[in-house]
Short mmCIF file of C-alpha atoms in Angstrom, two decimals:
data_model
loop_
_atom_site.label_atom_id
_atom_site.label_comp_id
_atom_site.label_asym_id
_atom_site.label_seq_id
_atom_site.Cartn_x
_atom_site.Cartn_y
_atom_site.Cartn_z
CA UNK N 14 0.00 0.00 0.00
CA UNK N 15 1.34 3.44 -0.88
CA UNK N 16 -0.45 6.66 -0.10
CA UNK N 17 0.65 10.03 -1.44
CA UNK N 18 -0.51 13.18 0.24
CA UNK N 19 0.49 16.39 -1.46
CA UNK N 20 0.28 19.90 -0.06
CA UNK N 21 0.21 21.90 -3.25
CA UNK N 22 1.64 25.32 -3.75
CA UNK N 23 -1.83 26.43 -4.82
CA UNK N 24 -2.81 26.41 -1.14
CA UNK N 25 0.09 28.69 -0.39
CA UNK N 26 -0.81 30.94 -3.31
CA UNK N 27 -4.35 31.27 -2.00
CA UNK N 28 -3.09 32.25 1.42
CA UNK N 29 -0.57 34.60 -0.18
CA UNK N 30 -3.29 36.37 -2.14
CA UNK N 31 -5.29 36.76 1.05
CA UNK N 32 -2.27 38.28 2.81
CA UNK N 33 -1.44 40.52 -0.14
CA UNK N 34 -4.90 41.98 0.12
CA UNK N 35 -4.12 42.99 3.68
CA UNK N 36 -0.73 44.66 3.27
CA UNK N 37 1.44 46.58 0.86
CA UNK N 38 4.94 46.57 -0.58
CA UNK N 39 5.45 42.85 -0.05
CA UNK N 40 7.56 40.42 -1.99
CA UNK N 41 7.23 36.76 -1.01
CA UNK N 42 8.81 33.72 -2.65
CA UNK N 43 7.51 30.24 -1.95
CA UNK N 44 10.33 27.76 -2.31
CA UNK N 45 8.74 24.36 -2.60
CA UNK N 46 5.68 22.20 -2.19
CA UNK N 47 5.55 19.52 0.48
CA UNK N 48 4.94 15.88 -0.29
CA UNK N 49 4.50 12.90 2.02
CA UNK N 50 4.88 9.34 0.79
CA UNK N 51 3.76 6.55 3.08
CA UNK N 52 4.73 2.97 2.47
CA UNK N 53 3.96 -0.11 4.53
CA UNK N 54 6.64 -0.15 7.23
CA UNK N 55 8.12 3.11 5.98
CA UNK N 56 10.98 1.32 4.22
CA UNK N 57 10.73 2.79 0.73
CA UNK N 58 10.82 6.46 1.63
CA UNK N 59 13.74 8.77 0.87
CA UNK N 60 14.90 9.32 4.44
CA UNK N 61 17.06 12.35 3.74
CA UNK N 62 14.29 14.00 1.72
CA UNK N 63 11.83 13.41 4.55
CA UNK N 64 14.32 14.81 7.04
CA UNK N 65 14.68 17.93 4.91
CA UNK N 66 10.89 18.20 4.78
CA UNK N 67 10.74 17.96 8.58
CA UNK N 68 13.29 20.75 8.89
CA UNK N 69 11.33 22.84 6.39
CA UNK N 70 8.31 22.46 8.65
CA UNK N 71 10.14 24.55 11.24
CA UNK N 72 9.75 27.49 8.90
CA UNK N 73 6.16 26.72 8.03
CA UNK N 74 5.00 26.45 11.62
CA UNK N 75 7.21 28.76 13.65
CA UNK N 76 8.10 31.78 11.60
CA UNK N 77 5.46 31.92 8.91
CA UNK N 78 4.36 35.57 8.56
CA UNK N 79 1.43 36.21 10.91
CA UNK N 80 0.32 32.59 10.98
CA UNK N 81 2.06 29.51 12.34
CA UNK N 82 2.89 28.87 15.98
CA UNK N 83 4.21 32.40 16.48
CA UNK N 84 0.99 33.70 14.97
CA UNK N 85 -0.96 31.98 17.75
CA UNK N 86 1.45 32.75 20.60
CA UNK N 87 2.05 36.46 20.02
CA UNK N 88 -1.15 38.20 18.79
CA UNK N 89 -3.09 36.45 21.57
CA UNK N 90 -0.78 37.93 24.22
CA UNK N 91 -0.08 41.30 25.82
CA UNK N 92 2.87 41.88 23.46
CA UNK N 93 1.18 42.18 20.10
CA UNK N 94 -1.97 43.18 18.31
CA UNK N 95 -2.71 42.86 14.59
CA UNK N 96 -5.42 45.49 14.12
CA UNK N 97 -7.54 46.29 11.10
CA UNK N 98 -6.47 49.52 9.40
CA UNK N 99 -9.29 50.82 7.21
CA UNK N 100 -9.89 47.63 5.19
CA UNK N 101 -6.32 46.36 5.51
CA UNK N 102 -5.73 43.33 7.74
CA UNK N 103 -9.44 42.63 8.08
CA UNK N 104 -9.16 39.05 6.81
CA UNK N 105 -12.60 38.13 8.04
CA UNK N 106 -11.72 39.06 11.60
CA UNK N 107 -9.18 36.24 12.15
CA UNK N 108 -6.58 38.56 13.71
CA UNK N 109 -9.08 40.47 15.82
CA UNK N 110 -10.49 37.17 17.15
CA UNK N 111 -7.03 36.06 18.26
CA UNK N 112 -6.23 39.22 20.19
CA UNK N 113 -9.64 39.52 21.81
CA UNK N 114 -9.68 35.78 22.68
CA UNK N 115 -12.81 35.29 20.63
CA UNK N 116 -11.65 32.37 18.48
CA UNK N 117 -13.57 29.11 18.05
CA UNK N 118 -13.02 25.64 16.59
CA UNK N 119 -13.55 26.88 13.05
CA UNK N 120 -10.69 29.41 13.04
CA UNK N 121 -8.74 28.76 9.83
CA UNK N 122 -5.29 29.71 11.16
CA UNK N 123 -5.67 27.35 14.12
CA UNK N 124 -6.44 24.53 11.66
CA UNK N 125 -3.36 25.39 9.58
CA UNK N 126 -1.05 25.19 12.62
CA UNK N 127 -2.63 21.91 13.72
CA UNK N 128 -2.12 20.35 10.29
CA UNK N 129 1.48 21.55 9.95
CA UNK N 130 2.51 20.34 13.40
CA UNK N 131 0.98 16.92 12.94
CA UNK N 132 2.48 16.62 9.48
CA UNK N 133 5.89 17.35 11.01
CA UNK N 134 5.35 14.60 13.58
CA UNK N 135 4.46 12.14 10.85
CA UNK N 136 7.52 12.96 8.72
CA UNK N 137 9.69 12.08 11.73
CA UNK N 138 7.75 8.90 12.48
CA UNK N 139 8.24 7.78 8.88
CA UNK N 140 11.98 8.35 9.14
CA UNK N 141 12.24 6.33 12.34
CA UNK N 142 10.39 3.41 10.74
CA UNK N 143 12.58 3.34 7.63
CA UNK N 144 15.98 2.26 8.96
CA UNK N 145 17.74 5.60 9.43
CA UNK N 146 21.35 6.10 10.45
CA UNK N 147 21.98 6.91 14.10
CA UNK N 148 22.29 10.62 13.30
CA UNK N 149 19.16 10.65 11.14
CA UNK N 150 17.23 8.89 13.90
CA UNK N 151 18.49 11.34 16.51
CA UNK N 152 17.47 14.32 14.38
CA UNK N 153 14.03 12.79 13.77
CA UNK N 154 13.53 12.14 17.49
CA UNK N 155 14.56 15.71 18.39
CA UNK N 156 12.44 17.31 15.69
CA UNK N 157 9.45 15.17 16.63
CA UNK N 158 9.95 16.27 20.24
CA UNK N 159 9.75 19.87 19.10
CA UNK N 160 6.61 19.35 17.02
CA UNK N 161 5.00 17.47 19.90
CA UNK N 162 6.00 20.22 22.35
CA UNK N 163 4.01 22.72 20.31
CA UNK N 164 0.95 20.48 19.97
CA UNK N 165 1.03 19.82 23.73
CA UNK N 166 1.39 23.51 24.47
CA UNK N 167 -1.28 24.77 22.08
CA UNK N 168 -3.87 21.99 21.99
CA UNK N 169 -3.33 19.60 24.91
CA UNK N 170 -4.40 16.46 23.06
CA UNK N 171 -2.10 14.77 20.54
CA UNK N 172 -3.17 12.31 17.83
CA UNK N 173 -0.62 9.71 16.81
CA UNK N 174 -0.61 7.45 13.75
CA UNK N 175 1.94 4.67 13.32
CA UNK N 176 3.50 4.14 9.92
CA UNK N 177 1.63 1.37 8.15
CA UNK N 178 -1.76 2.22 9.62
CA UNK N 179 -4.27 2.82 6.88
CA UNK N 180 -6.44 5.88 6.54
CA UNK N 181 -9.34 3.75 7.76
CA UNK N 182 -7.70 3.52 11.21
CA UNK N 183 -8.46 6.41 13.54
CA UNK N 184 -5.25 7.62 15.22
CA UNK N 185 -5.02 7.15 18.96
CA UNK N 186 -5.28 10.36 20.96
CA UNK N 187 -2.86 10.92 23.82
CA UNK N 188 -3.66 13.04 26.82
CA UNK N 189 -1.45 16.02 27.50
CA UNK N 190 0.37 14.10 30.21
CA UNK N 191 0.95 11.03 28.02
CA UNK N 192 2.24 13.19 25.17
CA UNK N 193 4.59 15.02 27.55
CA UNK N 194 6.21 11.74 28.59
CA UNK N 195 6.53 10.56 24.99
CA UNK N 196 8.10 13.81 23.78
CA UNK N 197 10.57 13.97 26.67
CA UNK N 198 11.60 10.40 25.87
CA UNK N 199 12.13 11.42 22.22
CA UNK N 200 14.57 14.14 23.27
CA UNK N 201 16.38 11.95 25.78
CA UNK N 202 16.69 9.19 23.16
CA UNK N 203 18.14 11.62 20.66
CA UNK N 204 20.69 13.23 22.96
CA UNK N 205 23.77 11.00 22.73
CA UNK N 206 23.72 10.71 18.93
CA UNK N 207 23.30 14.44 18.21
CA UNK N 208 26.29 16.72 17.61
CA UNK N 209 27.09 18.77 20.70
CA UNK N 210 26.62 22.20 19.13
CA UNK N 211 27.78 25.43 20.68
CA UNK N 212 28.23 29.09 19.76
CA UNK N 213 28.97 29.45 16.07
CA UNK N 214 28.30 25.75 15.38
CA UNK N 215 28.87 25.05 11.71
CA UNK N 216 25.17 24.57 10.94
CA UNK N 217 22.81 26.39 13.29
CA UNK N 218 19.85 25.17 11.23
CA UNK N 219 20.36 21.60 12.55
CA UNK N 220 19.27 20.23 15.91
CA UNK N 221 22.05 19.56 18.41
CA UNK N 222 22.51 18.47 21.99
CA UNK N 223 22.36 22.15 22.93
CA UNK N 224 18.88 22.39 21.39
CA UNK N 225 17.70 19.16 23.02
CA UNK N 226 18.86 20.35 26.44
CA UNK N 227 17.20 23.75 25.97
CA UNK N 228 13.92 22.18 24.85
CA UNK N 229 13.98 19.74 27.76
CA UNK N 230 14.45 22.70 30.09
CA UNK N 231 11.38 24.30 28.53
CA UNK N 232 9.40 21.07 28.95
CA UNK N 233 10.25 20.77 32.64
CA UNK N 234 9.67 24.47 33.32
CA UNK N 235 6.13 24.03 31.98
CA UNK N 236 5.56 20.52 33.36
CA UNK N 237 3.21 21.80 36.07
CA UNK N 238 1.05 23.29 33.30
CA UNK N 239 1.13 20.24 31.06
CA UNK N 240 0.44 17.78 33.89
CA UNK N 241 -2.24 19.85 35.65
CA UNK N 242 -5.66 18.30 36.20
CA UNK N 243 -7.18 21.70 35.39
CA UNK N 244 -5.49 23.26 32.33
CA UNK N 245 -5.88 26.82 33.66
CA UNK N 246 -4.32 26.00 37.00
CA UNK N 247 -3.47 26.86 39.66
CA UNK N 248 -0.16 25.12 39.00
CA UNK N 249 2.14 23.42 41.47
CA UNK N 250 5.80 23.52 40.45
CA UNK N 251 7.79 20.63 41.90
CA UNK N 252 11.32 21.29 43.16
CA UNK N 253 12.59 18.15 41.42
CA UNK N 254 11.21 19.39 38.09
CA UNK N 255 12.88 22.76 38.63
CA UNK N 256 16.14 20.93 39.33
CA UNK N 257 15.76 19.25 35.94
CA UNK N 258 15.33 22.67 34.32
CA UNK N 259 18.53 23.83 36.00
CA UNK N 260 20.42 20.68 35.00
CA UNK N 261 19.55 21.13 31.33
CA UNK N 262 20.24 24.88 31.41
CA UNK N 263 23.66 24.24 32.94
CA UNK N 264 24.40 21.70 30.20
CA UNK N 265 23.77 24.40 27.59
CA UNK N 266 25.86 26.97 29.47
CA UNK N 267 28.77 24.51 29.66
CA UNK N 268 28.94 24.53 25.86
CA UNK N 269 30.34 28.06 25.83
CA UNK N 270 27.39 30.21 24.83
CA UNK N 271 27.46 33.86 25.88
CA UNK N 272 25.37 37.02 25.56
CA UNK N 273 25.70 39.26 22.52
CA UNK N 274 27.01 42.65 23.62
CA UNK N 275 24.66 44.22 21.07
CA UNK N 276 21.20 42.78 21.64
CA UNK N 277 20.09 43.22 18.02
CA UNK N 278 23.04 41.20 16.71
CA UNK N 279 20.97 38.19 17.76
CA UNK N 280 18.73 38.99 14.80
CA UNK N 281 21.23 39.51 12.00
CA UNK N 282 23.98 37.48 10.38
CA UNK N 283 26.67 38.88 12.69
CA UNK N 284 25.64 37.41 16.03
CA UNK N 285 26.34 33.75 16.77
CA UNK N 286 27.11 33.74 20.51
CA UNK N 287 23.52 33.10 21.63
CA UNK N 288 21.96 31.22 18.73
CA UNK N 289 21.13 27.57 19.43
CA UNK N 290 18.75 26.85 16.53
CA UNK N 291 17.67 29.04 13.64
CA UNK N 292 15.60 28.65 10.52
CA UNK N 293 16.81 30.33 7.35
CA UNK N 294 14.13 31.35 4.91
CA UNK N 295 13.89 35.07 5.07
CA UNK N 296 10.26 35.69 4.25
CA UNK N 297 9.34 33.71 7.34
CA UNK N 298 11.06 36.38 9.42
CA UNK N 299 9.24 39.26 7.74
CA UNK N 300 6.34 39.23 10.14
CA UNK N 301 8.50 41.22 12.54
CA UNK N 302 9.61 43.68 9.88
CA UNK N 303 7.31 46.71 9.91
CA UNK N 304 6.69 48.66 6.78
CA UNK N 305 7.88 52.20 6.38
CA UNK N 306 5.98 53.83 3.54
CA UNK N 307 8.05 54.89 0.53
CA UNK N 308 10.82 52.55 1.70
CA UNK N 309 11.68 48.89 1.76
CA UNK N 310 8.75 46.51 1.90
CA UNK N 311 7.56 44.33 4.75
CA UNK N 312 4.42 43.73 6.73
CA UNK N 313 2.48 46.71 8.02
CA UNK N 314 0.28 44.81 10.41
CA UNK N 315 1.48 44.13 13.93
CA UNK N 316 2.13 46.64 16.67
CA UNK N 317 2.92 46.31 20.34
CA UNK N 318 0.68 47.58 23.13
CA UNK N 319 1.40 50.74 25.06
CA UNK N 320 1.29 48.90 28.38
CA UNK N 321 3.92 46.45 27.15
CA UNK N 322 6.16 49.21 25.86
CA UNK N 323 5.98 50.82 29.30
CA UNK N 324 7.78 47.91 31.03
CA UNK N 325 11.10 49.04 29.49
CA UNK N 326 13.54 51.60 30.82
CA UNK N 327 14.79 54.20 28.36
CA UNK N 328 18.38 52.97 28.80
CA UNK N 329 17.53 49.32 28.14
CA UNK N 330 19.06 48.55 24.74
CA UNK N 331 16.30 46.02 24.09
CA UNK N 332 13.75 48.81 23.69
CA UNK N 333 15.86 50.00 20.78
CA UNK N 334 17.47 53.24 19.83
CA UNK N 335 15.95 56.04 17.83
CA UNK N 336 18.77 57.83 16.04
CA UNK N 337 18.54 61.50 15.14
CA UNK N 338 18.08 60.40 11.54
CA UNK N 339 17.51 57.05 9.90
CA UNK N 340 15.77 53.90 11.01
CA UNK N 341 16.63 52.36 14.35
CA UNK N 342 16.05 48.86 15.66
CA UNK N 343 13.69 47.84 18.43
CA UNK N 344 10.42 49.68 18.89
CA UNK N 345 9.73 52.36 16.31
CA UNK N 346 8.00 55.24 18.06
CA UNK N 347 7.07 58.71 16.91
CA UNK N 348 8.45 60.43 13.79
CA UNK N 349 10.19 58.16 11.28
CA UNK N 350 13.07 59.83 9.42
CA UNK N 351 15.30 58.76 6.55
CA UNK N 352 19.08 58.79 6.70
CA UNK N 353 19.16 62.33 5.30
CA UNK N 354 16.78 63.61 7.98
CA UNK N 355 13.74 63.96 5.74
CA UNK N 356 10.55 62.23 6.88
CA UNK N 357 8.92 59.12 5.67
CA UNK N 358 5.33 59.81 4.70
CA UNK N 359 2.11 58.01 5.47
CA UNK N 360 -0.56 57.22 2.93
CA UNK N 361 -2.18 60.62 3.23
CA UNK N 362 1.10 62.34 2.40
CA UNK N 363 1.80 63.58 5.93
CA UNK N 364 5.03 62.82 7.83
CA UNK N 365 4.90 59.32 9.26
CA UNK N 366 4.54 59.35 13.05
CA UNK N 367 3.80 56.08 14.85
CA UNK N 368 1.36 56.71 17.68
CA UNK N 369 0.62 54.84 20.89
CA UNK N 370 -3.15 54.45 20.51
CA UNK N 371 -4.41 51.31 18.84
CA UNK N 372 -7.87 49.77 18.38
CA UNK N 373 -8.99 46.40 17.03
CA UNK N 374 -10.36 48.16 13.94
CA UNK N 375 -10.82 51.62 12.52
CA UNK N 376 -7.15 52.60 12.75
CA UNK N 377 -5.11 54.82 10.47
CA UNK N 378 -2.08 53.11 9.00
CA UNK N 379 0.30 54.92 11.39
CA UNK N 380 -1.43 53.85 14.62
CA UNK N 381 0.63 51.74 17.01
CA UNK N 382 4.30 51.31 17.91
CA UNK N 383 6.09 48.92 15.53
CA UNK N 384 8.94 46.58 16.40
CA UNK N 385 11.93 45.92 14.15
CA UNK N 386 14.10 43.14 15.61
CA UNK N 387 15.41 41.45 12.47
CA UNK N 388 17.73 43.38 10.15
CA UNK N 389 16.19 43.20 6.65
CA UNK N 390 19.67 43.71 5.16
CA UNK N 391 21.42 40.94 7.13
CA UNK N 392 19.65 37.58 7.15
CA UNK N 393 20.87 35.62 10.15
CA UNK N 394 17.84 33.36 10.24
CA UNK N 395 14.71 33.24 12.37
CA UNK N 396 15.80 32.41 15.93
CA UNK N 397 14.02 29.37 17.35
CA UNK N 398 16.11 28.95 20.51
CA UNK N 399 18.82 31.11 22.07
CA UNK N 400 20.97 31.32 25.17
CA UNK N 401 19.28 34.24 26.94
CA UNK N 402 16.07 32.21 27.13
CA UNK N 403 18.02 29.36 28.73
CA UNK N 404 19.50 31.69 31.35
CA UNK N 405 16.13 33.15 32.23
CA UNK N 406 14.65 29.65 32.51
CA UNK N 407 17.34 28.79 35.06
CA UNK N 408 16.65 31.97 37.07
CA UNK N 409 12.92 31.25 37.09
CA UNK N 410 13.48 27.62 38.10
CA UNK N 411 15.53 28.76 41.10
CA UNK N 412 12.76 31.17 42.08
CA UNK N 413 10.26 28.31 41.84
CA UNK N 414 12.19 26.13 44.30
CA UNK N 415 15.03 24.62 42.30
CA UNK N 416 18.50 24.25 43.80
CA UNK N 417 21.00 26.92 42.77
CA UNK N 418 24.18 25.61 41.11
CA UNK N 419 27.60 26.91 40.10
CA UNK N 420 27.45 29.64 42.74
CA UNK N 421 24.61 31.34 40.84
CA UNK N 422 21.36 32.72 42.17
CA UNK N 423 18.32 34.01 40.35
CA UNK N 424 19.48 37.49 41.30
CA UNK N 425 22.99 37.03 39.90
CA UNK N 426 21.60 35.71 36.61
CA UNK N 427 19.19 38.61 36.25
CA UNK N 428 21.87 41.13 37.23
CA UNK N 429 24.25 39.74 34.62
CA UNK N 430 21.68 39.86 31.84
CA UNK N 431 20.42 43.34 32.68
CA UNK N 432 23.96 44.71 32.90
CA UNK N 433 24.74 43.42 29.41
CA UNK N 434 21.50 44.94 28.11
CA UNK N 435 22.26 48.33 29.69
CA UNK N 436 19.37 48.18 32.17
CA UNK N 437 19.51 49.05 35.86
CA UNK N 438 19.57 46.42 38.59
CA UNK N 439 16.20 45.06 39.63
CA UNK N 440 15.23 42.66 42.41
CA UNK N 441 14.71 39.16 41.00
CA UNK N 442 11.31 37.75 41.88
CA UNK N 443 8.52 35.86 40.19
CA UNK N 444 6.58 39.11 40.03
CA UNK N 445 9.27 40.67 37.84
CA UNK N 446 10.31 37.56 35.89
CA UNK N 447 7.40 37.61 33.45
CA UNK N 448 8.23 41.22 32.56
CA UNK N 449 11.93 40.40 32.23
CA UNK N 450 11.18 37.54 29.89
CA UNK N 451 9.02 39.93 27.89
CA UNK N 452 11.78 42.51 27.70
CA UNK N 453 14.26 39.92 26.49
CA UNK N 454 12.10 37.63 24.32
CA UNK N 455 9.41 39.92 22.86
CA UNK N 456 7.99 38.83 19.52
CA UNK N 457 10.00 35.58 19.54
CA UNK N 458 6.96 33.33 19.62
CA UNK N 459 6.80 32.34 23.30
CA UNK N 460 4.79 35.01 25.13
CA UNK N 461 1.48 33.13 25.38
CA UNK N 462 3.25 30.13 26.94
CA UNK N 463 4.94 32.39 29.50
CA UNK N 464 1.72 34.16 30.40
CA UNK N 465 -0.10 30.87 30.94
CA UNK N 466 2.66 29.61 33.24
CA UNK N 467 2.46 32.85 35.25
CA UNK N 468 -1.38 32.62 35.21
CA UNK N 469 -1.96 36.00 33.56
CA UNK N 470 -3.10 34.86 30.12
CA UNK N 471 -6.76 34.31 30.95
CA UNK N 472 -6.99 36.04 34.33
CA UNK N 473 -6.05 39.58 33.31
CA UNK N 474 -6.96 42.03 30.59
CA UNK N 475 -4.98 44.41 28.40
CA UNK N 476 -5.70 46.82 25.58
CA UNK N 477 -8.46 45.49 23.30
CA UNK N 478 -8.68 42.22 25.26
CA UNK N 479 -11.34 42.26 27.97
CA UNK N 480 -12.39 38.60 28.05
CA UNK N 481 -11.22 36.48 31.01
CA UNK N 482 -12.01 32.91 29.99
CA UNK N 483 -9.91 30.11 31.53
CA UNK N 484 -10.79 27.80 28.65
CA UNK N 485 -8.59 29.89 26.35
CA UNK N 486 -5.41 28.42 27.83
CA UNK N 487 -5.93 25.74 25.16
CA UNK N 488 -6.91 26.21 21.56
CA UNK N 489 -9.77 24.04 20.30
CA UNK N 490 -9.21 20.83 18.41
CA UNK N 491 -10.08 22.03 14.89
CA UNK N 492 -13.53 21.01 13.81
CA UNK N 493 -12.21 19.11 10.79
CA UNK N 494 -10.07 16.98 13.10
CA UNK N 495 -13.02 16.39 15.41
CA UNK N 496 -15.17 15.30 12.49
CA UNK N 497 -12.56 12.86 11.18
CA UNK N 498 -11.54 11.13 14.41
CA UNK N 499 -14.07 10.03 17.06
CA UNK N 500 -11.23 9.51 19.56
CA UNK N 501 -11.08 13.25 20.21
CA UNK N 502 -13.01 15.01 22.96
CA UNK N 503 -13.25 18.73 22.35
CA UNK N 504 -11.35 20.93 24.78
CA UNK N 505 -13.57 22.60 27.41
CA UNK N 506 -15.36 25.74 26.39
CA UNK N 507 -15.62 25.00 22.67
CA UNK N 508 -18.65 23.67 20.87
#
């Protein structure tokens, strides 16, 4: 039996046309279509081709314009809003529903992420059933662990189909807890056969031991969430789990990673000291590249919220610098000037001035503070995992009851990071840690996860989000998946 499932470029073209109707000055190139071939036992597949397809899924799911995993984790949080500007970025309300927490089981972008993640899992399962080399198997285990991590985090339930099962067999559905154990085992199985990695590793697009340790730290930091009887908490963080976070963070630190002295070098081709895993396909990084009218292209959709911008000190290099003339990096606020000091102009012909106020709809094109983290002239890849995240995970784990190691405390870790970033000293506590993670990791696709762990995602409000619904800590199982597999039970709160 051989089954071929093809994801044609026509689907991408349809989505691209939809996006093009919502923005301006955009050039996007789609590089390939994706094809799965299933054979009984998995033996006849091209293992290396499937492995490349699994790696390509990292771009499709994590850094894919305003969709993908980042498109669910950021616009739903207190860091980002994708508002409608006149008729631009309306898209049937899909972005407004995400920010206001009004989505349901029929939301098309949620379905796309679900399909891409599960397709990534299946690529890896095929590889493992087809007689791979030790390195190929280790990469497949690690990548599958990453895909599973995202399904666990976003949806709770995880379907799993073995190679060789026909389409007439309904995949089993794991609970969140069962899937956690399986994914952790994947990463632990992969560890010894992966290359070690380290700063400036020869191929930062490939999974390494450094990545596996960092992802395991993330798993254990969120274990209380993923094992909770009630998805919305309250959560109980075990000291032994926090010790595991610290153990894996220390393993990464021992590989020689260090902070970039210039924060924004993390997001260009220059910086390699912090990067653990990247994905290189530039258009996937464009969703954090704001448009300046009469200039280079890019998306003109997302802005940050005023309340989030306010958590930064002026001296903190992570907020960015606004030079006297020319474009700066970080948050773009106020008048936008060219290198020669003349203004950029908005669509009405007036000087372009980004303003603080933002609504879900009815905005002028200049409303809202933009963020420019990635240098459009220096493609260093979309960062999927980096060292500063690892350090902050260790500090948080200590604050949550883990045992300090290597003479470090949560305070010393925070002090070190803030000194490098040019920020003043601040007392390390759980109350400040969520903000510090926001200052360091904004728009890197992890904010929703952090807010859930700190129990602010559904229990607080922010600009243009007034709903407090605990059910929103999980996205719904897409209706198409529910209709095709009777083993699912819909997540609470969704019809």
